[in-house]
Coordinates of C-alpha atoms and ligand atoms in Angstrom, one line a residue:
Chain A
M28 CA 86.9 83.3 74.2
S29 CA 87.9 80.3 76.2
N30 CA 91.6 81.3 75.9
D31 CA 90.8 84.6 77.6
S32 CA 88.8 83.0 80.5
A33 CA 90.1 83.9 83.9
V34 CA 88.1 81.2 85.8
R35 CA 86.4 78.2 84.2
F36 CA 84.3 75.6 86.1
R37 CA 83.3 72.4 84.3
G38 CA 81.0 70.0 86.3
V39 CA 82.7 70.9 89.6
S40 CA 81.6 69.4 92.9
A41 CA 82.9 70.4 96.4
T42 CA 82.9 68.3 99.5
V43 CA 83.5 69.9 102.8
G44 CA 83.7 67.8 106.0
G45 CA 82.4 64.7 104.1
R46 CA 79.3 66.5 102.8
T47 CA 78.8 67.6 99.2
V48 CA 78.1 71.3 99.3
W49 CA 77.3 71.7 95.7
S50 CA 77.9 69.7 92.5
G51 CA 77.8 70.0 88.7
V52 CA 78.7 73.7 88.7
D53 CA 79.6 75.2 85.3
F54 CA 80.6 78.8 84.5
T55 CA 83.2 80.9 82.9
V56 CA 84.4 84.4 83.9
D57 CA 86.4 86.2 81.3
A58 CA 89.0 89.0 81.8
G59 CA 87.3 92.3 82.5
Q60 CA 84.0 90.6 83.6
F61 CA 82.2 91.2 86.9
A62 CA 80.6 88.0 88.3
A63 CA 78.6 87.7 91.4
V64 CA 78.1 84.5 93.5
L65 CA 74.7 84.6 95.1
G66 CA 72.6 82.5 97.4
P67 CA 71.5 82.1 101.0
N68 CA 73.8 81.6 104.0
G69 CA 75.6 78.2 104.2
V70 CA 74.9 77.4 100.5
G71 CA 78.7 77.2 99.8
K72 CA 79.6 80.6 98.3
T73 CA 82.8 81.0 100.4
T74 CA 83.6 77.4 99.5
L75 CA 83.4 78.3 95.8
L76 CA 85.8 81.1 96.2
K77 CA 88.2 78.9 98.2
A78 CA 88.0 76.3 95.4
I79 CA 89.1 79.0 92.9
L80 CA 92.0 79.8 95.2
G81 CA 92.9 76.2 95.6
L82 CA 92.3 76.3 99.3
V83 CA 89.5 73.7 99.2
P84 CA 89.9 70.5 97.2
T85 CA 87.1 69.6 94.7
S86 CA 85.6 66.1 94.5
A87 CA 84.7 66.1 90.8
G88 CA 85.1 68.2 87.6
T89 CA 87.8 70.6 86.7
I90 CA 88.6 74.2 87.6
S91 CA 91.0 76.2 85.6
V92 CA 92.3 79.6 86.6
F93 CA 94.1 81.3 83.8
G94 CA 94.5 77.9 82.2
H95 CA 96.2 76.3 85.2
R96 CA 95.0 74.4 88.2
P97 CA 93.8 76.4 91.2
G98 CA 96.5 77.6 93.6
A99 CA 99.2 77.3 90.9
D100 CA 99.8 81.0 90.7
R101 CA 98.3 83.1 93.5
S102 CA 100.3 86.2 92.6
R103 CA 97.8 87.0 89.9
I104 CA 94.9 86.9 92.4
G105 CA 93.8 89.6 94.8
Y106 CA 91.7 88.1 97.6
L107 CA 89.5 89.7 100.2
P108 CA 88.0 87.2 102.6
Q109 CA 84.7 87.4 104.4
R110 CA 85.3 89.4 107.5
H111 CA 84.3 91.6 110.3
A112 CA 85.3 95.2 110.3
F113 CA 88.5 96.4 112.1
G114 CA 87.6 97.4 115.6
P115 CA 88.6 100.8 117.1
S116 CA 91.5 99.1 118.8
V117 CA 93.4 98.4 115.6
R118 CA 96.0 101.1 115.6
I119 CA 97.5 100.9 112.1
R120 CA 96.9 103.3 109.3
G121 CA 95.0 102.4 106.2
I122 CA 98.0 103.1 104.1
D123 CA 100.0 100.4 106.1
I124 CA 97.2 97.9 105.4
V125 CA 97.4 98.6 101.7
R126 CA 101.2 98.3 101.8
L127 CA 101.0 94.9 103.4
G128 CA 99.1 93.8 100.3
L129 CA 102.2 94.6 98.3
D130 CA 104.9 92.7 100.2
G131 CA 103.4 91.7 103.5
E132 CA 104.4 88.0 103.1
R133 CA 108.1 88.8 102.6
W134 CA 110.4 88.0 105.5
G135 CA 112.1 90.9 107.0
T136 CA 111.2 94.2 108.7
P137 CA 109.1 97.0 107.3
L138 CA 111.4 100.0 107.1
P139 CA 110.4 103.5 106.4
S140 CA 110.4 104.0 102.7
W141 CA 113.2 106.7 102.7
L142 CA 115.5 103.9 104.0
Q143 CA 114.7 101.6 101.1
G144 CA 116.1 103.5 98.1
S145 CA 114.4 103.5 94.7
K146 CA 112.6 100.2 95.3
G147 CA 111.0 101.6 98.4
R148 CA 110.0 104.8 96.6
A149 CA 108.4 102.8 93.7
A150 CA 106.5 100.7 96.3
A151 CA 105.3 103.8 98.1
E152 CA 104.2 105.4 94.8
R153 CA 102.2 102.3 93.8
V154 CA 100.5 102.4 97.2
R155 CA 99.6 106.0 96.7
E156 CA 98.3 105.3 93.2
V157 CA 96.0 102.5 94.3
I158 CA 94.7 104.6 97.2
R159 CA 93.8 107.3 94.7
L160 CA 92.2 104.7 92.5
V161 CA 89.7 103.8 95.2
G162 CA 89.3 107.4 96.4
A163 CA 90.7 106.8 99.8
E164 CA 93.2 109.7 100.0
S165 CA 91.5 111.6 102.7
Y166 CA 91.4 108.8 105.3
A167 CA 94.4 106.6 104.3
H168 CA 96.5 108.1 107.0
R169 CA 94.0 107.7 109.8
P170 CA 94.1 104.6 112.1
V171 CA 91.9 102.1 110.2
G172 CA 89.9 101.3 113.2
Q173 CA 88.6 104.9 113.1
C174 CA 87.4 104.6 109.5
S175 CA 83.8 103.8 108.6
G176 CA 82.8 100.4 107.2
G177 CA 82.7 101.8 103.7
E178 CA 86.1 103.4 104.1
Q179 CA 87.6 100.2 105.4
Q180 CA 86.2 98.3 102.5
R181 CA 87.7 100.7 100.0
L182 CA 91.1 100.4 101.7
L183 CA 90.8 96.6 101.6
I184 CA 89.9 96.6 98.0
A185 CA 93.0 98.8 97.4
Q186 CA 95.0 96.2 99.3
A187 CA 93.7 93.5 97.1
L188 CA 94.5 95.6 94.0
V189 CA 97.9 96.8 94.9
R190 CA 99.8 94.0 93.1
R191 CA 97.9 94.6 89.9
P192 CA 96.1 91.2 90.0
D193 CA 94.3 89.8 86.9
L194 CA 91.6 88.3 89.1
L195 CA 89.9 89.8 92.1
I196 CA 88.1 87.5 94.6
L197 CA 85.9 89.3 97.0
D198 CA 83.8 87.6 99.8
E199 CA 80.8 89.7 100.8
P200 CA 82.6 93.0 100.6
L201 CA 79.3 94.8 100.8
D202 CA 78.3 93.0 104.0
S203 CA 78.3 95.7 106.6
L204 CA 77.6 98.7 104.3
D205 CA 74.4 100.8 104.0
V206 CA 72.7 100.8 100.6
T207 CA 74.3 103.9 99.3
N208 CA 77.8 102.6 100.1
Q209 CA 76.8 99.2 98.6
R210 CA 76.1 100.9 95.3
S211 CA 79.2 103.1 95.3
V212 CA 81.6 100.3 96.2
S213 CA 79.9 98.1 93.5
A214 CA 80.4 100.9 91.0
L215 CA 84.0 101.3 92.1
I216 CA 84.6 97.6 91.6
Q217 CA 83.0 97.6 88.2
S218 CA 84.9 100.6 87.0
V219 CA 88.2 99.1 88.2
C220 CA 87.5 95.8 86.5
R221 CA 86.5 97.5 83.2
R222 CA 89.4 100.0 83.2
E223 CA 92.1 97.5 84.2
G224 CA 90.7 94.5 82.5
I225 CA 90.5 92.6 85.8
A226 CA 88.1 89.7 86.2
V227 CA 86.1 90.0 89.5
V228 CA 84.3 87.2 91.3
M229 CA 82.3 88.6 94.2
V230 CA 80.1 87.0 96.8
A231 CA 77.0 89.0 97.7
H232 CA 74.1 88.4 99.9
D233 CA 71.6 90.5 98.0
V234 CA 71.6 90.8 94.3
N235 CA 69.6 94.0 94.0
P236 CA 72.2 96.7 94.8
I237 CA 74.8 95.2 92.5
L238 CA 72.6 93.9 89.6
P239 CA 73.2 96.9 87.3
Y240 CA 77.0 96.2 87.4
L241 CA 77.1 92.5 86.7
D242 CA 78.2 90.5 83.7
R243 CA 77.8 87.1 85.1
V244 CA 75.7 85.6 88.0
I245 CA 76.3 82.3 89.8
Y246 CA 73.2 81.4 91.8
L247 CA 73.8 78.6 94.3
G248 CA 71.0 76.7 95.9
H249 CA 69.9 73.2 96.9
G250 CA 73.2 71.6 96.1
G251 CA 73.4 73.0 92.5
A252 CA 73.7 76.2 90.6
V253 CA 72.3 78.2 87.8
T254 CA 74.9 80.4 86.1
G255 CA 75.1 82.7 83.1
A256 CA 74.4 86.3 82.1
P257 CA 72.0 88.1 84.4
E258 CA 69.2 88.2 81.8
Q259 CA 69.3 84.4 81.5
V260 CA 69.6 83.5 85.1
I261 CA 67.6 86.2 86.8
T262 CA 64.2 84.9 85.6
P263 CA 61.3 83.8 87.8
E264 CA 61.5 80.3 86.2
A265 CA 65.2 79.7 86.7
L266 CA 65.2 81.0 90.4
T267 CA 61.9 79.3 91.3
A268 CA 63.3 76.0 90.0
L269 CA 66.5 76.5 91.9
Y270 CA 65.0 77.3 95.2
G271 CA 61.7 75.4 95.0
T272 CA 59.9 78.5 96.4
P273 CA 58.2 81.2 94.3
V274 CA 60.7 83.9 93.3
D275 CA 59.6 86.9 91.3
V276 CA 61.7 89.1 89.1
L277 CA 60.2 92.5 88.4
R278 CA 61.4 95.6 86.5
D279 CA 61.3 98.9 88.3
R280 CA 60.5 102.2 86.6
M281 CA 64.2 102.6 85.5
G282 CA 64.0 99.2 83.8
R283 CA 66.2 97.6 86.4
L284 CA 65.6 94.0 87.5
V285 CA 64.5 93.5 91.1
V286 CA 64.5 90.0 92.6
V287 CA 61.7 89.5 95.1
G288 CA 61.1 86.5 97.4
Q289 CA 64.6 84.9 97.2
P290 CA 65.1 82.9 100.3
D291 CA 67.0 84.5 103.1
A292 CA 66.9 88.0 101.6
P293 CA 67.6 90.8 104.0
P294 CA 64.4 92.2 105.6
E295 CA 65.1 95.8 104.6
H296 CA 64.0 94.9 101.0
P297 CA 60.2 94.9 101.2
H298 CA 58.2 92.7 99.0
D299 CA 56.7 95.8 97.4
P300 CA 58.0 96.6 94.0
E301 CA 57.0 100.3 94.3
A302 CA 59.4 100.7 97.2
H303 CA 62.4 100.1 94.9
A304 CA 61.4 102.6 92.3
Chain B
M10 CA 125.3 118.1 142.3
S11 CA 126.6 118.6 138.7
P12 CA 125.5 116.1 136.0
T13 CA 129.0 114.5 135.7
S14 CA 129.4 113.9 139.4
L15 CA 125.8 112.5 139.4
L16 CA 126.8 110.0 136.8
E17 CA 130.1 109.2 138.5
D18 CA 128.1 108.6 141.7
L19 CA 125.6 106.5 139.8
F20 CA 128.2 104.2 138.3
A21 CA 130.6 104.1 141.3
Y22 CA 129.6 100.5 142.0
P23 CA 129.9 97.7 139.4
F24 CA 126.4 96.4 140.3
M25 CA 124.9 99.7 139.0
V26 CA 126.8 99.2 135.7
N27 CA 125.4 95.7 135.5
A28 CA 121.9 97.0 136.3
F29 CA 122.1 99.7 133.6
Q30 CA 123.4 97.2 131.0
A31 CA 120.7 94.7 131.8
G32 CA 118.1 97.4 131.8
T33 CA 119.2 98.7 128.4
I34 CA 119.1 95.3 126.8
V35 CA 115.8 94.4 128.3
A36 CA 114.2 97.8 127.4
V37 CA 115.1 97.5 123.7
A38 CA 113.8 93.9 123.5
A39 CA 110.6 94.6 125.6
G40 CA 109.9 97.8 123.7
A41 CA 110.0 96.2 120.3
I42 CA 108.3 92.9 121.2
G43 CA 105.8 94.7 123.4
W44 CA 104.7 96.8 120.4
F45 CA 103.7 93.6 118.5
M46 CA 102.1 92.2 121.7
V47 CA 99.9 95.2 122.1
Q48 CA 98.9 95.1 118.5
R49 CA 98.1 91.4 118.8
R50 CA 96.2 92.1 122.1
Q51 CA 98.2 89.5 123.9
S52 CA 99.1 91.5 127.0
F53 CA 97.4 88.8 129.1
A54 CA 99.5 86.1 127.6
G55 CA 102.6 88.2 128.2
H56 CA 101.7 88.7 131.8
T57 CA 101.0 85.0 132.2
L58 CA 104.4 84.1 130.8
A59 CA 106.1 86.5 133.3
V60 CA 104.2 85.0 136.2
I61 CA 105.2 81.5 135.1
G62 CA 108.8 82.8 135.3
F63 CA 108.6 83.3 139.0
P64 CA 108.4 79.6 140.0
G65 CA 111.1 78.9 137.4
A66 CA 113.5 81.3 139.1
A67 CA 112.5 80.2 142.6
A68 CA 113.0 76.6 141.7
A69 CA 116.4 77.3 140.1
T70 CA 117.5 79.2 143.3
W71 CA 116.2 76.3 145.5
L72 CA 118.1 73.8 143.4
G73 CA 121.2 75.9 143.7
S74 CA 121.5 77.0 140.1
N75 CA 121.2 80.4 138.4
P76 CA 117.7 82.0 138.7
A77 CA 118.2 83.7 135.3
V78 CA 118.3 80.2 133.7
G79 CA 115.1 79.4 135.7
Y80 CA 113.3 82.5 134.2
F81 CA 114.2 81.6 130.6
V82 CA 113.4 77.9 130.9
A83 CA 110.0 78.5 132.5
C84 CA 109.0 81.4 130.2
I85 CA 110.1 79.8 127.0
G86 CA 108.6 76.4 128.1
G87 CA 105.3 78.2 129.0
A88 CA 105.3 79.9 125.6
L89 CA 105.7 76.6 123.8
I90 CA 102.8 75.1 125.7
I91 CA 100.5 78.1 125.0
A92 CA 101.6 77.9 121.3
A93 CA 100.6 74.2 121.2
L94 CA 97.2 74.8 122.7
P95 CA 94.4 74.9 120.1
H96 CA 93.4 78.4 119.1
A97 CA 96.7 79.7 120.5
G98 CA 96.6 82.6 118.1
H99 CA 93.4 83.8 119.8
I100 CA 94.5 84.0 123.4
G101 CA 93.9 87.6 124.4
G102 CA 93.2 88.3 120.7
E103 CA 90.4 90.1 119.0
T104 CA 88.1 87.0 118.8
G105 CA 88.8 85.2 122.1
G106 CA 90.6 85.2 125.3
V107 CA 87.8 86.6 127.4
G108 CA 85.8 83.4 127.8
E109 CA 86.9 80.0 129.0
E110 CA 90.5 80.5 127.9
S111 CA 91.1 83.4 130.3
A112 CA 89.7 81.3 133.1
V113 CA 92.2 78.6 132.3
I114 CA 95.0 81.1 132.1
G115 CA 93.9 82.7 135.3
T116 CA 94.1 79.3 137.0
V117 CA 97.6 78.7 135.6
Q118 CA 98.7 82.1 136.9
A119 CA 97.5 81.3 140.4
F120 CA 99.1 77.9 140.3
A121 CA 102.4 79.4 139.1
L122 CA 102.4 81.9 142.0
A123 CA 101.6 79.2 144.5
A124 CA 104.3 76.9 143.2
G125 CA 106.8 79.8 143.3
F126 CA 106.0 80.4 147.0
L127 CA 106.4 76.7 147.7
F128 CA 109.9 76.7 146.2
V129 CA 110.8 79.9 148.1
S130 CA 109.7 78.3 151.4
L131 CA 111.5 75.1 150.6
Y132 CA 114.7 77.2 150.2
Q133 CA 114.9 78.6 153.7
G134 CA 116.3 82.1 154.5
F135 CA 115.3 83.5 151.1
L136 CA 112.8 86.0 152.1
S137 CA 114.5 89.1 150.7
G138 CA 115.0 87.1 147.5
L139 CA 111.2 86.7 147.3
N140 CA 110.8 90.4 147.0
N141 CA 113.5 90.6 144.4
L142 CA 111.9 87.9 142.3
L143 CA 108.5 89.5 142.4
F144 CA 109.3 93.2 142.4
G145 CA 112.8 93.5 141.1
T146 CA 116.2 94.8 142.4
I147 CA 119.1 96.8 141.1
T148 CA 121.7 95.3 143.3
G149 CA 121.3 91.7 142.3
V150 CA 122.2 91.6 138.6
T151 CA 125.4 89.7 138.0
T152 CA 127.9 90.0 135.1
S153 CA 127.0 86.5 133.8
Q154 CA 123.4 87.4 133.9
V155 CA 124.1 90.5 131.8
Q156 CA 125.9 88.3 129.3
M157 CA 123.0 85.9 129.2
L158 CA 120.5 88.8 128.7
A159 CA 122.7 90.1 125.8
V160 CA 122.7 86.8 124.0
A161 CA 118.9 86.4 124.5
G162 CA 118.3 90.0 123.5
I163 CA 120.3 89.8 120.3
A164 CA 118.8 86.4 119.4
S165 CA 115.2 87.5 120.0
L166 CA 115.7 90.8 118.1
T167 CA 117.2 89.0 115.2
L168 CA 114.3 86.6 115.0
L169 CA 111.9 89.5 115.3
A170 CA 113.6 91.4 112.5
V171 CA 113.3 88.3 110.3
I172 CA 109.6 87.7 110.9
A173 CA 108.4 91.3 111.5
R174 CA 106.6 91.9 108.2
P175 CA 104.7 88.6 108.0
L176 CA 104.0 88.9 111.7
L177 CA 102.5 92.3 111.3
F178 CA 100.3 90.9 108.4
A179 CA 99.2 87.9 110.4
T180 CA 98.4 90.2 113.4
I181 CA 96.3 92.7 111.4
D182 CA 94.6 90.3 109.1
P183 CA 95.2 86.6 109.7
A184 CA 92.9 85.4 106.9
V185 CA 94.4 87.5 104.2
A186 CA 97.9 86.6 105.5
A187 CA 97.1 82.9 105.3
S188 CA 95.8 83.3 101.8
R189 CA 99.1 84.9 100.8
G190 CA 101.0 81.8 102.0
I191 CA 102.2 83.1 105.4
P192 CA 102.4 80.2 107.9
V193 CA 100.2 82.1 110.4
R194 CA 100.3 79.4 113.0
A195 CA 104.1 79.0 113.0
V196 CA 104.6 82.8 112.9
S197 CA 102.3 83.2 115.9
G198 CA 104.1 80.4 117.8
A199 CA 107.5 82.0 117.1
F200 CA 106.1 85.3 118.4
L201 CA 104.9 83.6 121.7
V202 CA 108.5 82.3 122.2
L203 CA 109.8 85.8 121.6
L204 CA 107.3 87.0 124.2
G205 CA 108.6 84.3 126.6
V206 CA 112.1 85.6 126.2
A207 CA 111.0 89.2 126.6
A208 CA 109.0 88.3 129.8
A209 CA 112.0 86.3 131.2
G210 CA 114.4 89.2 130.5
T211 CA 112.1 91.9 131.8
S212 CA 111.4 89.9 135.0
Q213 CA 115.0 90.1 135.9
V214 CA 114.8 93.9 135.9
T215 CA 111.3 94.7 137.2
G216 CA 110.4 91.4 139.0
S217 CA 107.8 88.9 137.7
L218 CA 104.8 90.9 138.8
L219 CA 105.8 94.2 137.3
V220 CA 106.8 93.3 133.8
F221 CA 103.8 95.4 132.6
A222 CA 106.0 98.4 133.2
L223 CA 108.4 97.6 130.3
L224 CA 106.5 95.1 128.2
V225 CA 103.0 96.8 128.0
A226 CA 103.2 100.4 129.1
P227 CA 105.8 101.8 126.7
A228 CA 104.1 100.0 123.7
A229 CA 100.6 101.0 124.7
T230 CA 101.9 104.6 125.1
A231 CA 103.5 104.5 121.7
V232 CA 100.4 103.1 120.0
R233 CA 98.4 105.9 121.5
L234 CA 100.7 108.5 120.0
T235 CA 101.2 107.1 116.5
A236 CA 99.6 104.6 114.2
R237 CA 102.7 104.3 112.0
P238 CA 104.4 100.9 112.6
D239 CA 108.0 102.0 112.1
L240 CA 107.6 105.1 114.3
G241 CA 105.5 103.2 116.9
I242 CA 108.2 100.6 117.4
A243 CA 111.0 103.2 117.7
L244 CA 108.9 105.2 120.1
S245 CA 108.1 102.1 122.2
V246 CA 111.8 101.3 122.5
A247 CA 112.7 104.9 123.3
I248 CA 110.0 105.1 126.1
A249 CA 111.1 101.7 127.5
L250 CA 114.7 102.9 127.6
M251 CA 113.8 106.2 129.2
V252 CA 111.6 104.6 131.8
T253 CA 114.3 102.0 132.7
W254 CA 117.1 104.4 133.0
A255 CA 115.1 107.0 135.0
G256 CA 113.7 104.2 137.2
E257 CA 117.1 102.7 137.9
A258 CA 118.7 106.1 138.6
I259 CA 116.0 107.1 141.0
A260 CA 116.0 103.7 142.7
Y261 CA 119.7 104.1 143.3
F262 CA 119.2 107.4 145.2
S263 CA 116.0 106.4 147.0
P264 CA 115.2 103.7 149.5
Y265 CA 112.3 102.3 147.4
P266 CA 112.6 99.4 144.9
I267 CA 113.3 99.8 141.2
G268 CA 110.0 98.0 140.3
F269 CA 108.1 100.8 142.0
W270 CA 109.9 103.6 140.1
V271 CA 109.9 101.9 136.7
T272 CA 106.2 101.1 137.0
S273 CA 105.3 104.6 138.2
I274 CA 107.2 106.4 135.5
A275 CA 105.8 104.1 132.8
F276 CA 102.3 104.6 134.1
A277 CA 102.8 108.4 134.1
A278 CA 103.9 108.2 130.5
F279 CA 100.9 106.2 129.6
L280 CA 98.5 108.6 131.3
A281 CA 100.1 111.5 129.5
A282 CA 99.9 109.8 126.1
S283 CA 96.2 108.9 126.7
A284 CA 95.5 112.6 127.5
V285 CA 97.3 113.7 124.4
S286 CA 95.5 111.2 122.1
A287 CA 92.1 112.1 123.7
L288 CA 92.8 115.8 123.1
R289 CA 93.9 115.1 119.5
E290 CA 90.8 113.0 118.8
R291 CA 88.5 115.8 120.2
R292 CA 90.3 118.3 118.0
G293 CA 90.0 116.0 115.0
R294 CA 86.3 115.6 115.5
R295 CA 85.8 119.4 115.9
R296 CA 87.8 119.9 112.6
Q297 CA 85.6 117.3 110.9
R298 CA 82.5 119.0 112.1
R299 CA 83.8 122.4 110.9
T300 CA 84.5 120.9 107.4
K301 CA 81.1 119.5 107.3
E302 CA 79.5 122.8 108.2
A303 CA 81.7 124.6 105.6
V304 CA 80.5 122.1 103.0
A305 CA 76.8 122.5 104.0
Ligands
ADP407 N1 85.7 73.8 107.8 C1 84.5 73.3 107.6 N2 84.2 72.1 108.0 C2 83.0 71.5 107.9 N3 82.0 72.1 107.2 C3 82.2 73.4 106.8 C4 83.5 74.0 106.9 N4 83.4 75.2 106.3 C5 82.1 75.3 105.9 N5 81.4 74.2 106.1 C6 80.0 74.0 105.7 O1 80.0 74.1 104.3 C7 78.8 74.8 103.9 C8 79.1 75.9 103.0 O2 79.8 76.9 103.7 P1 80.2 78.3 103.1 O3 80.9 78.1 101.8 O4 80.9 79.1 104.1 O5 78.8 79.0 102.9 P2 78.4 80.5 102.5 O6 79.7 81.3 102.3 O7 77.5 80.4 101.3 O8 77.6 81.1 103.7 C9 78.1 75.1 105.2 O9 77.0 74.2 105.4 C10 79.1 75.0 106.2 O10 78.5 74.6 107.4
MG408 MG1 80.5 82.9 103.2

C-alpha cells in the first residue's frame, strides 16, 4: 500500500520560530482516505498542514507527498487555509471564487468566457460541474459575502476541488458552522473523497461531528502525536496518555464513538453522554 | 441649440479638446484601477496618494517645472513608500487600516496639505493656481500634459492587464493566492504604484481633493450594481467616462469649476445605484421568504 500513499510522515519534527512544535510524528494517508488532524489550539495542526505543503521546513524525519518531497508538485493539491468568512463587503460571486481556483495564478486578465473560445467554454463547464458536485448551484451566482457560512464553505471546497486534485488539505473548514452544517459538509467531503479517490487531510477542532466519516486520525498534543485508525487512536488509554488528563470515550445508542473531556473542547458539547444520543 | 452646434461650440477652443482628451484617458484608467481599489478596500490609500500629489505639483510649479511631473513623482514615490511599509497589503484592507495605521496616514495627509500650502506661498502670485491644484480646472490642460497622461495611461493599463487575474485572487483570498505561488506582496506593491499613477492622473482633471469623483465613486457604483468582475470593470470605466464628459461639458457652459460638476454627477450616480441595489436586495429577500413559505 505504501506506493499508493498520498502523504507519509516518518519521525517528522517541526520547529517554528526556534521552538519544536511537535516531534516524532508518523502516519500514512492513502488515496481515497479521509484523515483528520485533531488537538487543542496552538498544538501545531496548521503547522502540520503547512509541512505537507512544503511551506514550513521540518527539522527531522521525512515527509513524502505522492513519493516526492513536499512542495515539489503543488498542482495535485487543493488547499483551503484556516480563515474567517467573507464579509458582506466582498462583492464577487461564488462562481468567480471557484473560477479563481482553476487559473487564478495565471498572469493576464479574466475575460468573459464567450471571449475565450473552446478553452474558456471547457473551463466554464468544469466550474459548473464542481459547483454541482458540492450542491452550490442555487447560490453560486450571488455575491459570496451574502452567502451563509456553510454556503461559503461549500464554494471554497469547490474552489479547492476544481483542478481535480489528488490530495485535499483543509484547515478547520467546519470552524464557523453549526452542528447540522458540520455534519453535512463532512459528509460531502467524505463522499467526494470516496467517489473521486482523493486523499483528504482535514484539521478539525472537535472530533465528534466528523468521527463517523474518518479513516485516519492524527491526534496532536504535548509535543507528540498518536495516529492511526479511529478505533485504535480514539481510546481512553491513548488519549489520556497523550493529554495527561482523563479523557473518556463512550458509545452512544447508535454505536458511535463520542470523545468526552478532551482539553479545549467547545463548551456546546456537554459532558453528558445522554445528550449526544 | 442643436446637438452639432453644441459640440462645435464645446470644441471651439483647443483647451477644451485637451481637457476632453485628458479626461477620457484618466477616466478609463481610474475606472479600471478604481474597481480593484474598491474591491481591495484601499480607497483611503488612494485618497492619501492623491493628497500627496498636491505638494508635488505645487513644488514643481514653484521650482519652475511642469506640475504634471510633480504629481507623478509624488504619487508614485508615495506609493512605493506605502508598499515598503510592513503590512502594506492591509492598509485600508479587511483586517487593518482602522487602527494605528490610519492615524499615521491621516498625519501624512495633513502634512502633505501643509507642505503644499508652503510651496504655494513660496511661489507668489499663484493663488488661482492653488484652486486649480486642489479642485481642478478645464482651461489648464496643456498638449504636453495630455501626451504624458496618454503614456502613463497606456503603461498602467498594460501592467494592470498583465497582473489582473493574480491581483484579483490576492485581493479576494491572499492566503490561498500565496499557497498557489502568487507573489502576493509584489502584486500588491505593483497595484499601489498603479494606484499612484491613477491618483496623479485623476488629480490633473479633478484636482487633488476631488479624486474620489473618478477613482472611487464610479467603481463603488459599479460594484453595487453587479458582482461580476468583467462587467463590473466595464461598468466602472463607462460610468467614469460618462461622469467626466458630462462634468467637463457642464463646466464649460457654467461658471462653476469642473471638480464640482464631476463630483456631483458621480455622487448622484452612486446614490442612484445604492437605491437600486437596496431595492433589489429587498425584493430578493421577499422572494426568498415566499419560496420558504411555499416549501413549508
Ligand atoms: N510564524 C510563526 N512564528 C512563530 N511561532 C508561530 C508561527 N506560527 C505559529 N507559531 C506557533 O506555533 C504553534 C503551532 O501553531 P499552529 O500550527 O497554528 O497551531 P494550531 O493550528 O494547532 O492552532 C503555536 O504555538 C504558535 O504560536
Ligand atoms: Mg490552526
